[in-house]
Coordinates of C-alpha atoms in Angstrom, one line a residue:
X664 CA 88.1 104.0 123.6
X665 CA 87.1 106.0 126.6
X666 CA 88.1 109.6 127.2
X667 CA 90.4 109.1 130.1
X668 CA 92.2 106.3 128.1
X669 CA 93.0 108.6 125.3
X670 CA 94.6 111.0 127.7
X671 CA 96.6 108.5 129.5
X672 CA 97.8 106.7 126.4
X673 CA 98.9 110.1 124.9
X674 CA 100.9 110.6 127.9
X675 CA 102.5 107.2 127.7
X676 CA 103.4 107.6 124.1
X677 CA 104.8 111.2 124.6
X678 CA 106.0 111.3 128.2
X679 CA 109.6 111.6 127.0
X680 CA 108.8 114.7 124.9
X681 CA 109.5 118.2 126.1
X682 CA 105.8 118.9 126.4
X683 CA 103.7 115.7 127.3
X684 CA 100.9 118.0 128.7
X685 CA 100.2 119.3 125.3
X686 CA 100.2 115.7 123.8
X687 CA 97.6 114.8 126.5
X688 CA 95.5 117.8 125.3
X689 CA 95.8 116.7 121.7
X690 CA 94.9 113.1 122.7
X691 CA 91.7 114.5 124.3
X692 CA 91.0 116.9 121.5
X693 CA 88.6 114.6 119.4
X694 CA 86.3 113.7 122.3
X695 CA 86.7 117.1 124.0
X696 CA 85.4 118.9 120.9
X697 CA 82.4 116.7 120.6
X698 CA 81.5 114.7 123.7
X699 CA 82.8 116.9 126.4
X700 CA 81.0 119.8 124.9
X701 CA 77.8 117.8 124.7
X702 CA 78.3 116.5 128.4
X703 CA 78.4 120.2 129.5
X704 CA 75.4 121.0 127.3
X705 CA 73.5 118.3 129.0
X706 CA 74.6 119.6 132.5
X707 CA 73.4 123.0 131.7
X708 CA 70.1 121.8 130.3
X709 CA 69.6 119.5 133.4
X710 CA 69.6 116.3 131.1
X711 CA 71.6 114.3 133.6
X712 CA 71.1 110.8 132.3
X713 CA 74.2 108.7 132.6
X714 CA 75.2 105.5 130.7
X715 CA 75.3 104.4 127.1
X716 CA 73.9 107.3 125.0
X717 CA 71.0 106.8 122.6
X718 CA 72.8 107.9 119.4
X719 CA 69.5 108.8 117.7
X720 CA 68.7 111.4 120.4
X721 CA 72.2 113.1 120.1
X722 CA 71.8 116.4 118.4
X723 CA 73.1 116.7 114.9
X724 CA 75.6 119.5 115.9
X725 CA 77.4 116.9 118.2
X726 CA 77.6 114.3 115.4
X727 CA 79.0 117.0 113.1
X728 CA 81.6 117.9 115.7
X729 CA 82.4 114.1 116.2
X730 CA 82.8 113.8 112.5
X731 CA 85.1 116.9 112.3
X732 CA 87.2 116.0 115.3
X733 CA 87.7 112.2 114.4
X734 CA 88.5 112.8 110.8
X735 CA 92.0 111.8 109.6
X736 CA 91.3 114.1 106.5
X737 CA 90.5 117.0 108.8
X738 CA 93.5 116.3 111.0
X739 CA 95.8 116.1 107.9
X740 CA 94.3 119.5 106.8
X741 CA 95.1 121.0 110.3
X742 CA 98.6 119.6 110.1
X743 CA 99.2 121.1 106.7
X744 CA 98.1 124.4 108.0
X745 CA 100.4 124.2 111.0
X746 CA 103.3 123.2 108.9
X747 CA 102.7 126.1 106.5
X748 CA 102.7 128.5 109.5
X749 CA 105.4 127.0 111.7
X750 CA 107.5 125.1 109.1
X751 CA 107.3 122.2 111.3
X752 CA 104.7 119.9 113.2
X753 CA 105.1 119.9 117.0
X754 CA 105.5 116.3 118.2
X755 CA 102.8 116.5 120.6
X756 CA 100.2 117.1 117.8
X757 CA 100.7 113.5 116.7
X758 CA 98.7 112.4 119.7
X759 CA 95.5 113.6 117.7
X760 CA 95.9 111.1 114.8
X761 CA 97.0 108.3 117.1
X762 CA 93.8 108.7 119.1
X763 CA 91.7 108.7 115.8
X764 CA 93.4 105.4 115.0
X765 CA 92.6 103.9 118.4
X766 CA 89.1 105.0 117.9
X767 CA 88.9 103.4 114.5
X768 CA 90.0 100.1 115.9
X769 CA 87.9 100.3 119.0
X770 CA 84.5 101.4 117.7
X771 CA 82.1 99.0 116.0
X772 CA 80.1 99.8 112.9
X773 CA 76.9 99.4 115.0
X774 CA 77.7 101.9 117.8
X775 CA 79.4 105.2 117.1
X776 CA 81.7 104.1 114.4
X777 CA 84.7 106.6 113.9
X778 CA 84.1 108.8 110.9
X779 CA 87.8 108.9 110.0
X780 CA 87.2 109.8 106.3
X781 CA 84.7 112.6 107.0
X782 CA 83.8 114.5 104.9
X783 CA 84.8 112.4 102.0
X784 CA 83.2 109.1 103.0
X785 CA 81.1 107.7 105.8
X786 CA 82.5 104.1 105.5
X787 CA 83.0 102.7 109.0
X788 CA 85.7 100.3 109.9
X789 CA 84.5 97.1 111.6
X790 CA 86.3 97.5 114.9
X791 CA 85.8 96.0 118.3
X792 CA 83.9 97.6 121.1
X793 CA 86.1 99.3 123.7
X794 CA 83.1 98.8 126.0
X795 CA 83.6 95.1 126.3
X796 CA 84.6 93.9 129.7
X797 CA 87.7 92.1 128.5
X798 CA 88.8 95.0 126.5
X799 CA 88.5 97.3 129.4
X800 CA 90.4 94.9 131.7
X801 CA 93.3 94.6 129.1
X802 CA 93.4 98.3 128.4
X803 CA 93.5 99.4 131.9
X804 CA 95.8 96.6 132.9
X805 CA 98.2 97.8 130.3
X806 CA 97.8 101.4 131.3
X807 CA 98.5 100.6 135.0
X808 CA 101.6 98.3 134.2
X809 CA 103.2 100.9 131.7
X810 CA 102.5 103.9 133.9
X811 CA 104.0 102.1 136.8
X812 CA 107.0 101.3 134.9
X813 CA 107.3 104.9 133.8
X814 CA 107.1 106.1 137.4
X815 CA 109.6 103.5 138.7
X816 CA 112.0 104.3 135.9
X817 CA 111.7 108.2 136.5
X818 CA 112.3 107.7 140.2
X819 CA 115.3 105.4 139.5
X820 CA 116.8 107.9 137.1
X821 CA 116.1 110.8 139.6
X822 CA 117.9 108.7 142.4
X823 CA 120.7 107.9 140.0
X824 CA 121.2 111.5 139.1
X825 CA 121.2 112.5 142.8
X826 CA 123.9 109.9 143.5
X827 CA 126.0 111.2 140.8
X828 CA 126.0 114.7 142.3
X829 CA 127.3 113.3 145.7

């Protein structure tokens, strides 16, 4: 799924939590720690080609970061460490594995399969491509509808609260 969708879906899922901004950050974590770093690397090196990347030209270090950040195994290990330190898992952290599952389902075996079992296995799930026009239309249509509902509902509750004070 695209970078911005991950952040917005994370907000949608966790907008009622106390810290939805942190959920957005954890939803963006997998792609930020691989593709966003690579994007800035390409800016710095003046390699400003846009569009679908040639995966064979992507440096190994990016693919390693992609494997680490998109792995449910690594995510579970991080959760275990956080639990051992804090004695709880902050709710906003669950955006990370949710985004990994989204990527598992929306990446094909042929183009950037999600390495969700890294480093144990490189078996790719046969997902569908998020780059399909129909998928993008459905995805962004749902995002717009649900965000609109959230905004209207928040405004309604705010107005309801103001009326109770009067």
